[in-house]
Short mmCIF file of C-alpha atoms in Angstrom, two decimals:
data_model
loop_
_atom_site.label_atom_id
_atom_site.label_comp_id
_atom_site.label_asym_id
_atom_site.label_seq_id
_atom_site.Cartn_x
_atom_site.Cartn_y
_atom_site.Cartn_z
CA MET L 1 62.51 131.92 112.10
CA LEU L 2 61.82 129.40 114.73
CA LEU L 3 59.41 129.01 117.29
CA ALA L 4 60.16 125.74 119.37
CA GLN L 5 58.02 124.06 122.16
CA TYR L 6 58.10 121.36 124.22
CA SER L 7 55.16 121.23 126.04
CA GLY L 8 51.84 123.27 125.93
CA ARG L 9 49.22 123.93 123.59
CA ILE L 10 49.75 125.78 120.01
CA PRO L 11 46.26 127.31 118.89
CA GLY L 12 45.24 125.43 115.89
CA PRO L 13 47.54 124.11 113.25
CA PHE L 14 48.40 127.20 111.20
CA VAL L 15 47.77 131.00 111.29
CA VAL L 16 47.32 132.58 107.92
CA VAL L 17 49.90 135.98 107.75
CA ARG L 18 48.49 138.49 105.52
CA LYS L 19 50.84 140.90 104.59
CA ASN L 20 52.20 142.73 101.12
CA ALA L 21 54.49 140.89 99.13
CA PHE L 22 57.65 142.48 99.72
CA SER L 23 56.46 143.90 103.19
CA THR L 24 58.84 143.32 106.35
CA MET L 25 56.62 141.33 109.57
CA PRO L 26 57.38 142.66 113.05
CA GLU L 27 60.76 141.09 114.41
CA THR L 28 59.27 137.86 116.42
CA VAL L 29 61.46 134.83 117.63
CA GLU L 30 60.38 132.85 114.44
CA ASP L 31 61.50 135.54 112.03
CA LYS L 32 65.09 135.17 113.20
CA ALA L 33 67.54 132.88 111.26
CA ASN L 34 68.01 130.06 113.61
CA PRO L 35 70.56 127.35 112.35
CA GLU L 36 69.14 124.90 115.13
CA LEU L 37 66.05 124.58 113.30
CA TYR L 38 65.77 120.99 113.12
CA SER L 39 67.34 120.34 116.50
CA PRO L 40 65.76 118.03 118.92
CA HIS L 41 64.08 119.77 122.39
CA PRO L 42 67.78 121.00 124.62
CA GLY L 43 65.86 119.18 127.32
CA VAL L 44 67.51 115.99 125.72
CA ARG L 45 71.09 117.41 126.65
CA GLY L 46 72.61 114.58 128.83
CA MET L 47 70.71 112.05 128.22
CA THR L 48 71.77 108.54 128.87
CA LEU L 49 69.31 106.05 128.25
CA LEU L 50 67.12 106.97 125.10
CA ASN L 51 63.83 108.16 125.36
CA ARG L 52 62.58 108.85 122.09
CA GLU L 53 59.21 110.53 123.05
CA ALA L 54 61.74 113.50 125.13
CA PHE L 55 62.64 114.36 120.94
CA LYS L 56 59.38 115.89 120.22
CA ARG L 57 58.98 119.57 119.45
CA THR L 58 57.23 121.76 117.28
CA VAL L 59 58.54 124.74 115.06
CA VAL L 60 56.78 127.01 113.15
CA VAL L 61 57.33 126.86 109.29
CA PRO L 62 56.09 128.97 106.22
CA ALA L 63 53.07 127.54 103.92
CA LEU L 64 51.07 128.12 101.23
CA LYS L 65 47.19 127.44 100.58
CA VAL L 66 46.49 125.86 97.22
CA LYS L 67 43.75 123.98 95.38
CA LYS L 68 45.14 120.55 95.35
CA GLU L 69 44.55 120.14 91.34
CA ILE L 70 47.28 122.59 91.08
CA VAL L 71 49.80 121.16 93.88
CA ASN L 72 51.99 118.95 91.54
CA SER L 73 52.90 122.21 89.38
CA LEU L 74 53.30 124.61 92.09
CA LEU L 75 55.90 121.35 93.56
CA LYS L 76 57.55 121.58 90.26
CA SER L 77 58.14 125.15 89.82
CA LEU L 78 58.97 125.91 93.46
CA LYS L 79 60.98 122.87 94.07
CA GLN L 80 64.32 125.02 95.22
CA SER L 81 61.74 126.46 98.04
CA VAL L 82 59.83 123.75 99.02
CA LEU L 83 60.69 121.76 102.36
CA GLN L 84 63.37 118.98 101.41
CA ARG L 85 63.94 116.99 104.17
CA PRO L 86 63.43 113.03 104.50
CA GLY L 87 60.63 112.09 106.66
CA LEU L 88 58.73 115.49 106.59
CA LYS L 89 55.67 115.69 104.23
CA ARG L 90 55.94 118.94 101.84
CA VAL L 91 51.72 118.63 101.22
CA VAL L 92 49.44 118.50 103.96
CA GLU L 93 45.62 118.45 104.44
CA ASP L 94 44.04 121.69 104.99
CA PRO L 95 41.91 121.21 108.16
CA GLU L 96 39.51 124.31 107.00
CA ASP L 97 39.17 123.25 103.14
CA GLU L 98 39.19 119.91 101.90
CA ASP L 99 39.30 121.31 98.01
CA SER L 100 42.30 122.55 99.48
CA ARG L 101 46.47 121.59 100.69
CA LEU L 102 49.03 123.13 102.54
CA VAL L 103 52.26 123.24 100.56
CA ILE L 104 55.22 123.40 103.30
CA LEU L 105 58.27 125.73 102.22
CA ASP L 106 61.68 125.64 103.58
CA PRO L 107 62.02 128.61 106.64
CA HIS L 108 65.64 128.64 105.85
CA LYS L 109 64.64 129.76 102.03
CA ILE L 110 61.93 132.27 103.02
CA PRO L 111 63.51 134.28 105.48
CA GLY L 112 61.31 136.13 107.78
CA PHE L 113 58.08 134.54 105.80
CA SER L 114 58.50 136.66 102.92
CA LEU L 115 57.83 135.39 99.37
CA GLY L 116 60.86 136.62 96.76
CA GLU L 117 60.11 138.11 93.80
CA SER L 118 60.59 134.88 91.82
CA GLU L 119 58.38 133.03 94.10
CA GLN L 120 55.80 135.31 93.75
CA GLN L 121 55.50 135.79 89.57
CA VAL L 122 55.53 131.80 89.93
CA LEU L 123 52.38 132.36 92.15
CA LYS L 124 51.18 135.04 89.58
CA GLU L 125 50.95 132.51 87.05
CA LEU L 126 49.64 129.55 88.48
CA SER L 127 46.75 132.34 90.32
CA VAL L 128 47.77 131.40 93.95
CA ASP L 129 46.92 133.47 96.66
CA PRO L 130 50.64 134.87 97.54
CA GLU L 131 49.35 134.73 101.63
CA VAL L 132 52.02 132.95 103.70
CA SER L 133 50.44 130.71 106.37
CA ARG L 134 52.65 129.71 109.43
CA TYR L 135 52.12 125.75 110.00
CA ASN L 136 52.79 123.75 113.17
CA LEU L 137 54.98 121.56 111.95
CA GLU L 138 55.81 118.55 114.63
CA LEU L 139 59.07 116.69 114.45
CA THR L 140 59.52 113.70 116.63
CA TYR L 141 62.72 111.29 116.95
CA GLU L 142 62.13 109.61 113.37
CA ASN L 143 62.74 112.93 111.88
CA PHE L 144 66.28 113.65 113.55
CA LYS L 145 69.35 112.57 111.63
CA SER L 146 71.81 110.64 113.65
CA GLU L 147 74.20 113.35 114.01
CA GLU L 148 71.76 115.66 115.05
CA ILE L 149 70.45 113.53 118.11
CA LEU L 150 73.64 113.32 118.99
CA ARG L 151 74.64 116.51 118.90
CA ALA L 152 72.01 117.39 121.20
CA VAL L 153 72.65 114.77 123.60
CA LEU L 154 76.42 115.31 124.41
CA PRO L 155 77.96 117.57 125.92
CA GLU L 156 78.30 121.18 123.83
CA GLY L 157 81.56 121.73 122.66
CA GLN L 158 82.05 117.75 122.69
CA GLU L 159 82.96 115.87 119.31
CA VAL L 160 80.55 113.94 117.98
CA THR L 161 80.55 110.28 116.48
CA SER L 162 77.94 109.31 113.98
CA GLY L 163 80.37 107.06 111.88
CA PHE L 164 81.15 103.59 112.04
CA SER L 165 82.60 100.76 110.04
CA ARG L 166 79.94 98.40 108.79
CA VAL L 167 80.34 94.61 108.98
CA GLY L 168 77.42 92.93 107.95
CA HIS L 169 74.67 93.73 110.64
CA ILE L 170 77.47 95.14 112.66
CA ALA L 171 78.06 98.69 113.46
CA HIS L 172 81.65 98.91 114.64
CA LEU L 173 82.36 102.04 116.53
CA ASN L 174 85.69 103.53 118.12
CA LEU L 175 84.29 105.97 120.98
CA ARG L 176 86.37 108.80 122.66
CA ASP L 177 86.59 108.75 126.18
CA HIS L 178 83.98 111.49 126.90
CA GLN L 179 81.59 109.48 124.74
CA LEU L 180 81.45 106.16 126.89
CA PRO L 181 79.00 107.36 129.13
CA TYR L 182 76.84 107.68 126.64
CA ARG L 183 77.21 104.51 124.65
CA HIS L 184 74.55 102.45 124.96
CA LEU L 185 72.51 105.80 123.66
CA ILE L 186 75.05 106.22 120.49
CA GLY L 187 74.54 102.86 119.77
CA GLN L 188 70.69 102.47 119.75
CA VAL L 189 70.72 105.71 118.00
CA ILE L 190 73.12 104.02 115.15
CA ILE L 191 70.80 101.26 115.00
CA ASP L 192 68.01 103.00 114.43
CA LYS L 193 69.40 105.48 111.85
CA ASN L 194 70.67 102.60 109.58
CA PRO L 195 68.33 100.43 107.96
CA GLY L 196 70.15 96.39 108.43
CA ILE L 197 72.12 97.27 111.40
CA THR L 198 71.03 95.15 114.33
CA CYS L 199 74.15 95.13 116.43
CA ALA L 200 76.35 98.25 117.87
CA VAL L 201 79.53 97.46 119.13
CA ASN L 202 82.50 99.34 120.50
CA LYS L 203 86.20 98.32 120.52
CA THR L 204 87.47 98.51 123.98
CA ASN L 205 91.25 97.61 123.64
CA ILE L 206 93.63 98.20 120.81
CA ILE L 207 94.69 95.21 118.52
CA ASP L 208 97.72 94.04 120.32
CA SER L 209 96.86 90.52 120.75
CA THR L 210 99.08 87.58 118.99
CA TYR L 211 95.81 87.29 116.87
CA ARG L 212 95.27 90.52 115.82
CA ASN L 213 91.71 90.69 117.15
CA PHE L 214 90.16 92.99 119.80
CA GLU L 215 87.85 92.91 122.84
CA MET L 216 84.82 94.64 122.06
CA GLU L 217 81.26 95.57 123.97
CA VAL L 218 77.86 95.05 122.74
CA LEU L 219 76.56 98.72 123.04
CA ALA L 220 72.87 97.73 121.72
CA GLY L 221 70.75 95.26 119.83
CA GLU L 222 71.36 91.67 119.16
CA LYS L 223 74.42 89.96 121.15
CA ASN L 224 75.23 87.98 117.69
CA LEU L 225 78.53 88.48 116.13
CA VAL L 226 78.58 85.79 112.95
CA THR L 227 78.00 87.94 110.24
CA LYS L 228 78.40 88.28 106.69
CA VAL L 229 80.06 90.31 104.29
CA LYS L 230 80.72 91.20 100.65
CA GLU L 231 83.74 92.76 99.11
CA ASN L 232 84.43 93.12 95.31
CA ASN L 233 81.68 90.59 94.63
CA ILE L 234 82.94 87.76 97.02
CA VAL L 235 80.94 86.56 100.12
CA TYR L 236 82.56 86.09 103.32
CA GLU L 237 81.36 84.64 107.00
CA LEU L 238 83.23 85.42 110.09
CA ASP L 239 83.11 85.90 113.54
CA PHE L 240 83.81 89.13 114.26
CA SER L 241 85.01 88.69 117.77
CA LYS L 242 87.24 86.33 116.72
CA VAL L 243 88.78 87.53 113.84
CA TYR L 244 90.00 90.67 112.33
CA TRP L 245 88.17 92.28 108.93
CA ASN L 246 88.49 95.91 107.99
CA PRO L 247 85.83 96.77 105.72
CA ARG L 248 88.40 99.63 104.65
CA LEU L 249 90.97 97.43 103.39
CA SER L 250 88.63 96.35 100.16
CA THR L 251 90.43 98.94 97.55
CA GLU L 252 93.66 97.72 98.88
CA HIS L 253 92.75 93.61 98.56
CA GLY L 254 91.55 94.68 95.14
CA ARG L 255 94.90 96.40 93.79
CA ILE L 256 96.83 93.55 94.61
CA VAL L 257 94.50 91.07 93.38
CA GLU L 258 94.73 93.14 90.46
CA LEU L 259 98.55 92.63 90.02
CA LEU L 260 97.93 88.87 89.64
CA LYS L 261 97.77 86.94 86.51
CA PRO L 262 96.08 83.24 86.18
CA GLY L 263 98.85 81.07 86.84
CA ASP L 264 101.24 83.36 88.85
CA VAL L 265 101.52 81.91 92.63
CA LEU L 266 100.74 83.79 95.62
CA PHE L 267 102.00 83.16 99.05
CA ASP L 268 99.50 84.96 101.99
CA VAL L 269 101.69 84.65 105.20
CA PHE L 270 98.86 86.50 107.78
CA ALA L 271 95.82 85.68 105.26
CA GLY L 272 92.81 86.38 108.21
CA ILE L 273 89.74 84.86 106.48
CA GLY L 274 90.90 85.11 102.85
CA PRO L 275 90.25 88.37 101.18
CA PHE L 276 93.41 88.17 99.05
CA ALA L 277 93.96 84.29 98.90
CA ILE L 278 89.76 83.82 97.83
CA PRO L 279 89.87 86.36 95.03
CA ALA L 280 93.43 85.11 93.58
CA ALA L 281 92.04 81.70 93.75
CA LYS L 282 89.44 82.90 91.55
CA LYS L 283 91.68 84.33 89.59
CA LYS L 284 93.14 80.75 88.96
CA CYS L 285 96.01 81.81 90.74
CA ARG L 286 97.90 79.13 92.77
CA VAL L 287 97.52 79.99 96.35
CA PHE L 288 99.18 79.26 99.76
CA ALA L 289 97.25 80.83 102.80
CA ASN L 290 98.43 81.08 106.43
CA ASP L 291 97.24 82.21 110.00
CA LEU L 292 98.22 81.71 113.03
CA ASN L 293 94.72 82.46 114.39
CA PRO L 294 92.91 79.03 114.98
CA GLU L 295 89.69 81.27 114.32
CA SER L 296 91.03 82.43 111.32
CA TYR L 297 92.23 79.73 110.04
CA ASN L 298 89.02 77.52 110.76
CA TRP L 299 87.00 80.53 108.90
CA LEU L 300 89.41 80.55 106.10
CA LEU L 301 88.69 77.08 105.04
CA HIS L 302 84.75 77.65 105.60
CA ASN L 303 85.14 80.58 103.21
CA CYS L 304 86.99 78.83 100.82
CA ARG L 305 84.57 76.15 100.65
CA LEU L 306 81.70 78.86 100.61
CA ASN L 307 83.20 80.06 97.64
CA LYS L 308 84.15 77.09 95.89
CA VAL L 309 87.74 77.57 95.52
CA ASP L 310 88.92 74.80 98.69
CA THR L 311 90.75 72.74 96.21
CA LYS L 312 93.17 75.84 94.84
CA VAL L 313 93.98 77.27 98.27
CA LYS L 314 96.38 75.32 100.52
CA ALA L 315 95.72 76.63 103.83
CA PHE L 316 98.16 76.57 106.75
CA ASN L 317 97.99 77.31 110.57
CA MET L 318 101.51 78.42 111.38
CA ASP L 319 103.41 81.34 112.83
CA GLY L 320 104.55 83.54 109.85
CA ARG L 321 108.27 82.81 110.05
CA GLU L 322 107.57 79.18 109.97
CA PHE L 323 105.29 79.55 106.95
CA LEU L 324 108.06 81.28 105.05
CA ARG L 325 110.78 79.02 106.44
CA GLY L 326 108.72 75.87 105.39
CA PRO L 327 106.00 75.71 103.02
CA VAL L 328 107.13 78.86 101.10
CA ARG L 329 110.90 78.01 100.90
CA GLU L 330 109.91 74.04 99.98
CA GLU L 331 107.70 75.80 96.83
CA LEU L 332 110.36 78.45 95.82
CA SER L 333 113.10 75.78 96.14
CA LYS L 334 110.90 73.48 93.89
CA GLU L 335 109.54 75.91 91.42
CA LEU L 336 112.51 78.66 90.41
CA PRO L 337 115.31 76.48 89.48
CA LEU L 338 112.24 75.23 86.57
CA MET L 339 111.58 78.50 85.40
CA LYS L 340 112.39 79.70 82.18
CA GLU L 341 113.27 83.03 80.85
CA GLU L 342 109.91 83.04 78.67
CA GLN L 343 107.59 81.57 81.36
CA LYS L 344 105.74 84.60 82.38
CA ASN L 345 103.84 82.98 85.47
CA ALA L 346 105.27 85.20 88.63
CA PHE L 347 105.44 84.57 92.32
CA HIS L 348 104.02 87.11 94.87
CA ILE L 349 104.44 87.10 99.03
CA VAL L 350 101.93 89.25 100.77
CA MET L 351 102.87 90.34 104.25
CA ASN L 352 99.66 92.26 105.88
CA LEU L 353 100.28 92.54 109.45
CA PRO L 354 101.43 96.38 109.53
CA ALA L 355 102.36 96.45 112.76
CA LEU L 356 105.15 93.87 112.69
CA ALA L 357 105.43 92.60 109.09
CA VAL L 358 108.32 94.65 108.13
CA GLU L 359 110.14 92.71 111.16
CA PHE L 360 109.50 89.65 109.47
CA LEU L 361 111.68 90.55 106.17
CA ASP L 362 114.61 89.06 107.95
CA VAL L 363 113.42 85.69 106.83
CA PHE L 364 114.55 85.93 103.27
CA ARG L 365 118.37 86.07 104.12
CA HIS L 366 119.46 83.01 102.33
CA LEU L 367 116.53 81.77 102.52
CA LEU L 368 117.10 79.43 99.58
CA VAL L 369 120.48 77.54 98.63
CA GLY L 370 122.14 77.13 95.67
CA GLU L 371 122.09 79.04 92.15
CA PRO L 372 120.13 82.09 91.68
CA CYS L 373 116.96 82.09 89.42
CA SER L 374 116.63 84.54 86.20
CA ALA L 375 116.23 87.83 87.82
CA ALA L 376 112.52 88.18 86.21
CA ALA L 377 111.31 84.84 88.47
CA LEU L 378 112.37 86.52 91.47
CA PRO L 379 109.46 87.15 93.89
CA THR L 380 107.86 90.27 94.82
CA VAL L 381 107.11 90.85 98.40
CA HIS L 382 103.94 93.34 99.43
CA CYS L 383 104.75 93.94 102.69
CA TYR L 384 102.59 96.36 104.66
CA GLY L 385 103.47 98.44 107.71
CA PHE L 386 102.58 101.91 109.57
CA SER L 387 104.75 104.38 109.90
CA LYS L 388 104.04 108.08 112.33
CA HIS L 389 107.34 109.63 110.37
CA GLU L 390 107.21 112.77 108.14
CA ASP L 391 108.26 111.27 105.12
CA PRO L 392 106.06 107.36 105.58
CA ALA L 393 107.88 105.90 102.17
CA LYS L 394 111.50 106.97 103.27
CA ASP L 395 110.74 105.39 106.35
CA ILE L 396 109.16 102.31 105.61
CA GLN L 397 111.92 101.59 103.10
CA GLU L 398 114.80 102.19 105.57
CA ARG L 399 112.94 99.31 107.92
CA ALA L 400 112.93 97.13 105.07
CA GLU L 401 115.89 97.46 103.93
CA ALA L 402 117.55 97.26 107.54
CA SER L 403 115.61 93.80 107.78
CA LEU L 404 116.98 92.85 104.38
CA GLY L 405 120.45 93.67 105.08
CA THR L 406 120.74 95.47 101.65
CA SER L 407 119.39 99.12 99.84
CA LEU L 408 116.32 99.04 97.99
CA ASP L 409 117.08 102.33 96.15
CA GLY L 410 115.31 102.03 92.61
CA ARG L 411 114.14 98.35 93.52
CA CYS L 412 111.22 99.31 95.30
CA SER L 413 107.82 101.15 95.38
CA THR L 414 105.37 102.25 98.11
CA TYR L 415 101.70 102.93 98.19
CA LEU L 416 99.84 104.71 100.66
CA VAL L 417 97.14 102.49 101.74
CA ARG L 418 95.06 104.68 104.17
CA ASN L 419 95.91 107.22 106.95
CA VAL L 420 94.75 104.85 110.23
CA ALA L 421 94.70 108.08 112.83
CA PRO L 422 96.76 111.47 113.08
CA ASN L 423 99.84 111.62 111.83
CA LYS L 424 99.98 107.79 111.24
CA GLU L 425 99.98 105.96 107.60
CA MET L 426 99.40 102.28 106.58
CA LEU L 427 101.91 101.99 103.41
CA CYS L 428 102.62 98.58 101.33
CA ILE L 429 106.14 98.72 100.04
CA SER L 430 106.44 96.15 97.26
CA PHE L 431 109.86 94.94 95.96
CA GLN L 432 111.41 91.73 94.27
CA VAL L 433 113.70 89.94 96.65
CA PRO L 434 117.42 90.71 95.57
CA ALA L 435 119.04 87.43 94.44
CA ASP L 436 121.97 88.30 96.48
CA VAL L 437 119.40 88.22 99.64
CA LEU L 438 117.14 85.57 98.99
CA TYR L 439 120.31 83.05 98.31
CA LYS L 440 122.76 81.35 100.32
CA ARG L 441 125.92 81.20 97.97
CA PRO L 442 129.68 82.55 98.20
CA CYS L 443 129.93 86.04 98.13
CA PRO L 444 131.19 87.10 94.18
CA ASP L 445 135.58 87.90 94.22
CA GLU L 446 135.93 91.42 94.80
CA ALA L 447 138.87 90.78 92.37
CA LYS L 448 136.58 90.24 89.91
CA PRO L 449 135.38 92.98 86.96
CA ALA L 450 132.35 95.40 87.63
CA SER L 451 130.88 93.88 85.14
CA LYS L 452 130.71 90.40 86.28
CA ARG L 453 130.03 91.31 90.34
CA LEU L 454 126.93 92.78 88.73
CA CYS L 455 125.64 90.54 86.90
CA THR L 456 126.31 87.92 89.30
CA SER L 457 124.07 90.37 92.22
CA GLN L 458 121.46 90.32 89.77
CA GLY L 459 120.71 86.71 89.60
CA PHE L 460 123.14 85.33 86.75
CA SER L 461 126.00 82.65 87.76
CA GLU L 462 129.55 83.29 86.60
CA GLU L 463 129.20 79.57 84.67
CA LYS L 464 125.89 81.02 82.28
CA LEU L 465 127.59 84.14 81.52
CA LEU L 466 130.42 82.35 80.23
CA SER L 467 128.61 79.74 78.43
#
């Protein structure tokens, strides 16, 4: 089915093959079904410096000679059999007859260059000669998809990476070791084949720094890493080399913000550049947002101004524990005693630092002093974590319980955010902080009736019960 030539001359642009409608042609190279029909020239295997000219090749494909006035009718009637590949023309000039055109057919749909009975019937109705021509179709670098190019270049049998995370004009790749010798070529191919991408980078270490960013290498394109992204109809600007941003969390950001109601209070402990904080502020929530990374803090302030919510977001540049023990404790101590049963506003605390956030939950032990607020007013925590356990939900709940020093059975929910890597999940556990954890007060007398102990553990004082 395929006749590929990298060099040498092919006599003429096409050759007419005259044969009966259902005859079987003698076996030739191009008659055999070939899944590599649209593969680049095999000579590019092992290329590390991109040479676009080396990808040229010529393949022989079936074509029909058709009067130009009926070309459109034929295309509609044979739309399942006509060549349909982005970047390739389906209709070309006939060098021997200016009144005719050559309609290129899909060689995978016309095996052996033999038309099927249905195609024959269409041609008969349109009075088209059923003779099939062999057309020499030239393929260039522009005609191949990125995956086809990379599969042709990388050693056979090795994994091909054509996927990436897009952050504005930046393509963020995470290449495997065997792909590193080809990294600059891979980066340039990604730029060439994805409009709007002008820079390709590769992560060179894991996210283990204090500030949750990672070192990266610019593989190809411009070296400008300050970019603009749009998520859930909100625009953010950032320096991708200095702050954390993951476009795969867009749905999760939207899910949490959807839980909030106007008037609610959001404490964002690890706020980054504001993907929770800014949409919450736009929803008329009161927001306290914190990040330890000075760069993230500065971009958070910038994005608050950019989205005109700078008067609704109080930003902090502190360690997460100090933020909880300082501004969060202060605000809860002030607001919770004023909450009335009929009030509908809620307090939410988001802790999106999956590698460590669960370890921060012990801060809630006796964070507040005094009589507990009503159970309905207790703050709700949304804490993120990674798990490689066979039962990730059970694992993150048990770790949260260990930090809090209490059971969360029947008092929490877990949500699977995304699969991060093989056998590694990212989850969110949500729960209201139990009153007996949050408040420092005398423990209930074991001699009290069980009903009284239950009520006080749920946030009602004995005095209130007796009044």
